Each structure stands twice: as structure tokens, then as C-alpha cells.
mmCIF file of C-alpha atoms in Angstrom:
data_model
loop_
_atom_site.group_PDB
_atom_site.id
_atom_site.type_symbol
_atom_site.label_atom_id
_atom_site.label_comp_id
_atom_site.label_asym_id
_atom_site.label_seq_id
_atom_site.Cartn_x
_atom_site.Cartn_y
_atom_site.Cartn_z
ATOM 1 C CA MET A 1418 106.844 92.842 84.948
ATOM 2 C CA ILE A 1419 106.836 93.127 81.207
ATOM 3 C CA THR A 1420 103.792 92.467 79.686
ATOM 4 C CA THR A 1421 103.480 93.309 75.764
ATOM 5 C CA ARG A 1422 100.066 93.797 74.084
ATOM 6 C CA ALA A 1423 99.250 92.878 70.614
ATOM 7 C CA ASP A 1424 99.683 96.313 68.674
ATOM 8 C CA GLY A 1425 103.447 95.751 70.377
ATOM 9 C CA LEU A 1426 103.431 98.803 73.080
ATOM 10 C CA THR A 1427 105.172 97.587 76.307
ATOM 11 C CA LEU A 1428 104.712 97.647 79.425
ATOM 12 C CA ASP A 1429 108.074 97.434 82.155
ATOM 13 C CA THR A 1430 108.353 98.173 85.404
ATOM 14 C CA ASP A 1431 112.302 98.318 85.660
ATOM 15 C CA PRO A 1432 113.020 102.346 87.376
ATOM 16 C CA ALA A 1433 116.121 102.048 84.393
ATOM 17 C CA ARG A 1434 113.832 102.439 81.256
ATOM 18 C CA ILE A 1435 111.629 105.924 82.258
ATOM 19 C CA ASP A 1436 112.470 108.346 80.331
ATOM 20 C CA LEU A 1437 113.159 111.028 83.249
ATOM 21 C CA ASP A 1438 112.743 114.908 81.014
ATOM 22 C CA ARG A 1439 109.764 113.290 79.246
ATOM 23 C CA VAL A 1440 107.791 112.420 82.248
ATOM 24 C CA HIS A 1441 108.724 115.699 84.194
ATOM 25 C CA HIS A 1442 107.759 117.239 81.142
ATOM 26 C CA TRP A 1443 104.896 115.559 80.934
ATOM 27 C CA LEU A 1444 103.751 116.049 84.549
ATOM 28 C CA SER A 1445 105.114 119.390 84.781
ATOM 29 C CA THR A 1446 104.062 120.690 81.891
ATOM 30 C CA ASP A 1447 100.852 118.987 81.422
ATOM 31 C CA ALA A 1448 99.269 117.456 84.477
ATOM 32 C CA PHE A 1449 97.410 120.149 86.096
ATOM 33 C CA TRP A 1450 98.247 118.132 89.882
ATOM 34 C CA ALA A 1451 101.993 118.546 89.324
ATOM 35 C CA LEU A 1452 102.070 122.191 87.265
ATOM 36 C CA GLY A 1453 105.832 122.993 87.978
ATOM 37 C CA ARG A 1454 107.325 119.964 89.457
ATOM 38 C CA SER A 1455 111.125 120.158 89.591
ATOM 39 C CA ARG A 1456 113.130 117.647 87.832
ATOM 40 C CA GLU A 1457 114.594 116.799 91.216
ATOM 41 C CA THR A 1458 111.093 116.294 93.037
ATOM 42 C CA VAL A 1459 109.526 113.535 89.892
ATOM 43 C CA ALA A 1460 113.698 111.821 89.898
ATOM 44 C CA ARG A 1461 113.013 111.328 94.292
ATOM 45 C CA SER A 1462 108.950 110.200 93.035
ATOM 46 C CA ILE A 1463 110.550 107.302 91.209
ATOM 47 C CA GLU A 1464 113.207 106.376 93.388
ATOM 48 C CA HIS A 1465 111.081 105.733 96.368
ATOM 49 C CA SER A 1466 108.068 104.903 94.466
ATOM 50 C CA LEU A 1467 106.734 101.078 91.923
ATOM 51 C CA VAL A 1468 106.513 102.847 88.709
ATOM 52 C CA PHE A 1469 105.692 102.023 85.365
ATOM 53 C CA GLY A 1470 105.839 103.154 82.121
ATOM 54 C CA VAL A 1471 104.957 102.081 78.382
ATOM 55 C CA TYR A 1472 106.707 101.731 75.276
ATOM 56 C CA THR A 1473 106.189 101.604 71.893
ATOM 57 C CA PRO A 1474 108.382 98.847 69.960
ATOM 58 C CA ASP A 1475 109.866 101.703 68.319
ATOM 59 C CA THR A 1476 112.428 104.111 68.665
ATOM 60 C CA ALA A 1477 108.940 106.399 69.872
ATOM 61 C CA GLY A 1478 109.646 105.833 73.284
ATOM 62 C CA GLN A 1479 107.689 106.566 76.199
ATOM 63 C CA LEU A 1480 104.126 106.468 75.702
ATOM 64 C CA ALA A 1481 102.647 106.211 79.306
ATOM 65 C CA PHE A 1482 103.781 106.614 83.241
ATOM 66 C CA ALA A 1483 101.927 105.673 86.092
ATOM 67 C CA ARG A 1484 103.669 105.059 89.816
ATOM 68 C CA VAL A 1485 102.632 102.866 93.197
ATOM 69 C CA VAL A 1486 103.753 104.419 96.724
ATOM 70 C CA THR A 1487 103.450 101.812 98.731
ATOM 71 C CA ASP A 1488 104.737 99.686 101.989
ATOM 72 C CA TYR A 1489 103.616 96.183 100.002
ATOM 73 C CA ALA A 1490 101.826 94.372 102.460
ATOM 74 C CA THR A 1491 98.665 96.879 103.441
ATOM 75 C CA PHE A 1492 98.331 99.816 101.030
ATOM 76 C CA GLY A 1493 98.906 101.346 97.980
ATOM 77 C CA TRP A 1494 98.915 104.672 96.353
ATOM 78 C CA LEU A 1495 98.618 105.347 92.793
ATOM 79 C CA CYS A 1496 99.972 108.320 91.376
ATOM 80 C CA ASP A 1497 101.259 110.532 89.086
ATOM 81 C CA VAL A 1498 99.634 108.291 85.767
ATOM 82 C CA TYR A 1499 99.387 110.405 82.500
ATOM 83 C CA VAL A 1500 99.445 108.505 79.264
ATOM 84 C CA ALA A 1501 101.001 110.966 76.304
ATOM 85 C CA ARG A 1502 98.517 113.347 74.603
ATOM 86 C CA GLU A 1503 99.543 111.631 71.010
ATOM 87 C CA ALA A 1504 99.152 108.005 72.617
ATOM 88 C CA ARG A 1505 94.796 109.576 74.219
ATOM 89 C CA GLY A 1506 91.557 107.324 73.653
ATOM 90 C CA GLN A 1507 94.035 103.623 72.437
ATOM 91 C CA GLY A 1508 93.471 102.051 76.090
ATOM 92 C CA ILE A 1509 96.302 102.359 77.639
ATOM 93 C CA GLY A 1510 95.124 104.427 80.549
ATOM 94 C CA THR A 1511 92.798 101.385 81.469
ATOM 95 C CA TRP A 1512 95.478 99.176 80.121
ATOM 96 C CA LEU A 1513 98.143 100.677 82.756
ATOM 97 C CA ALA A 1514 95.493 101.078 85.413
ATOM 98 C CA GLU A 1515 94.999 96.694 84.940
ATOM 99 C CA SER A 1516 98.414 96.328 84.899
ATOM 100 C CA VAL A 1517 99.114 97.802 87.927
ATOM 101 C CA VAL A 1518 96.532 95.911 90.255
ATOM 102 C CA ALA A 1519 97.578 93.027 89.086
ATOM 103 C CA ALA A 1520 101.036 93.358 89.368
ATOM 104 C CA LEU A 1521 99.792 94.680 93.035
ATOM 105 C CA GLU A 1522 97.096 91.060 93.440
ATOM 106 C CA PRO A 1523 100.390 88.765 95.087
ATOM 107 C CA TYR A 1524 100.688 91.635 98.088
ATOM 108 C CA ARG A 1525 97.378 91.006 99.345
ATOM 109 C CA LEU A 1526 97.483 94.755 99.712
ATOM 110 C CA LYS A 1527 93.956 95.723 101.835
ATOM 111 C CA ARG A 1528 93.063 99.029 100.556
ATOM 112 C CA LEU A 1529 94.495 100.793 96.665
ATOM 113 C CA MET A 1530 93.426 104.179 95.977
ATOM 114 C CA LEU A 1531 94.320 106.821 94.123
ATOM 115 C CA SER A 1532 92.906 110.577 93.240
ATOM 116 C CA THR A 1533 90.814 111.037 89.802
ATOM 117 C CA VAL A 1534 88.963 114.487 88.982
ATOM 118 C CA ASP A 1535 87.905 112.713 85.696
ATOM 119 C CA ALA A 1536 88.876 109.411 84.929
ATOM 120 C CA HIS A 1537 86.649 107.153 87.163
ATOM 121 C CA GLU A 1538 85.528 105.115 83.953
ATOM 122 C CA VAL A 1539 89.612 103.960 83.224
ATOM 123 C CA TYR A 1540 89.908 102.943 86.525
ATOM 124 C CA ALA A 1541 86.523 101.194 86.900
ATOM 125 C CA HIS A 1542 87.310 99.228 84.524
ATOM 126 C CA ALA A 1543 90.437 98.060 86.736
ATOM 127 C CA GLY A 1544 88.308 97.749 89.446
ATOM 128 C CA PHE A 1545 88.536 100.699 91.571
ATOM 129 C CA SER A 1546 85.296 101.991 92.960
ATOM 130 C CA ALA A 1547 84.275 106.054 94.773
ATOM 131 C CA VAL A 1548 84.821 106.224 98.417
ATOM 132 C CA SER A 1549 82.488 103.924 99.970
ATOM 133 C CA GLU A 1550 83.062 106.506 103.377
ATOM 134 C CA PRO A 1551 84.462 109.378 102.262
ATOM 135 C CA GLY A 1552 84.064 111.416 105.500
ATOM 136 C CA LYS A 1553 86.683 108.711 107.501
ATOM 137 C CA LEU A 1554 89.055 109.928 105.110
ATOM 138 C CA MET A 1555 91.523 113.116 105.819
ATOM 139 C CA MET A 1556 94.096 114.795 104.811
ATOM 140 C CA ILE A 1557 97.336 117.593 104.660
ATOM 141 C CA THR A 1558 97.606 120.152 101.684
ATOM 142 C CA ALA A 1559 101.063 121.251 101.855
ATOM 143 C CA PRO A 1560 101.480 124.829 100.428
ATOM 144 C CA VAL A 1561 103.042 125.703 98.047
ATOM 145 C CA SER A 1562 105.448 126.963 99.489
ATOM 146 C CA SER A 1563 107.211 124.078 101.659
ATOM 147 C CA THR A 1564 108.850 123.990 105.269
ATOM 148 C CA ALA A 1565 110.807 121.195 104.533
ATOM 149 C CA PRO A 1566 114.257 121.814 104.683
ATOM 150 C CA THR A 1567 116.601 122.194 101.394
ATOM 151 C CA ASP A 1568 120.000 121.826 100.629
ATOM 152 C CA PRO A 1569 121.477 125.401 100.716
ATOM 153 C CA ALA A 1570 123.597 125.414 97.923
ATOM 154 C CA THR A 1571 121.210 122.659 95.271
ATOM 155 C CA GLY A 1572 117.527 123.368 97.155
ATOM 156 C CA ALA A 1573 117.116 119.552 96.666
ATOM 157 C CA ALA A 1574 115.045 118.844 100.147
ATOM 158 C CA LYS A 1575 117.373 117.483 102.973
ATOM 159 C CA PRO A 1576 116.636 113.561 103.701
ATOM 160 C CA LEU A 1577 114.892 113.203 107.237
ATOM 161 C CA PRO A 1578 116.776 112.453 109.753
ATOM 162 C CA THR A 1579 116.803 108.770 111.177
ATOM 163 C CA ASP A 1580 116.113 107.937 114.813
ATOM 164 C CA PRO A 1581 117.843 104.989 115.047
ATOM 165 C CA LYS A 1582 115.577 105.386 118.879
ATOM 166 C CA ARG A 1583 112.179 105.152 117.133
#
């Protein structure tokens, strides 16, 4: 999916176009929810998500990023939404959120969720609202030092074993 705004900004879902170094820098140094996130983790999250990038028409490159974790059938989780500091206040976040919702409409997901501390109004423009029954939601928050198995040579998380009996 590629969409262009009147000001020339382009939104694209091509994962090959994502500037991994830039997105990693944004998330690991300026996004409170992802501070210190490794480049390998950012790369893996992009690899396993539907990604959205916003780009300038010139050589300045990528201005924003978002990703959706989804099964394309029933559920999606919008996360890691980031607009470069120098590009904020131009409606890019709202456009990005609305574009995500539009891109997922054909799948008729039962639920598309996100978590935000301070951007409720941005997401409300795209149709999001507060959870009506938050008492039904539960979560597990992983400790800072994960117990996930890692490759001793690289420190990267090992893939989950596949069980053909499942």
C-alpha cells in the first residue's frame, strides 16, 4: 500500500523501505516504551509485523514509523508508533493511524488495539476509543532480563521450537 498526501509525504507498507537504523535509534533512545531496545529486536519485530513508514519526497528520508502485529483474521495490535521530533505537529501521527485503520479494513478484524499514554486524541481521530471493559483485559509484563533462550555466540533470541504435534 502506498499513499501520498497533498504535501508530498508518502506512506508505504514496504518493509524493505524501512530505515532500520533510524527506526532503531528513534525507539531505543527516544520512545519511553522501547528505551534500550536492541537493533536485533527492532529488526525481528519489523520482520514479523505489518509495517508503515512515512517518507519525504526528497532525500530527508523516513519521518515516521508504525507496525501492526496481526493474524489478518481477528486481531491486530498497533504499536511502536513514532513520528520524528522535527515532524511533529503536522498531522502525520493522525494520518498514520487513519492509514493503518484503512489498510486493515478489508480484513474485518474483530479488534484492533493499541496502548497510549498521551496521544488519545490522535488515535480518536482514527476511530479508537477507550476500552469499555478494562477489567476483562489481562497481560504479562516481561521482566527486564528476559528468560528467553539466547544464542551464546550472538546474544540473539533463539527461535521457538516447532512442535509438529500441535
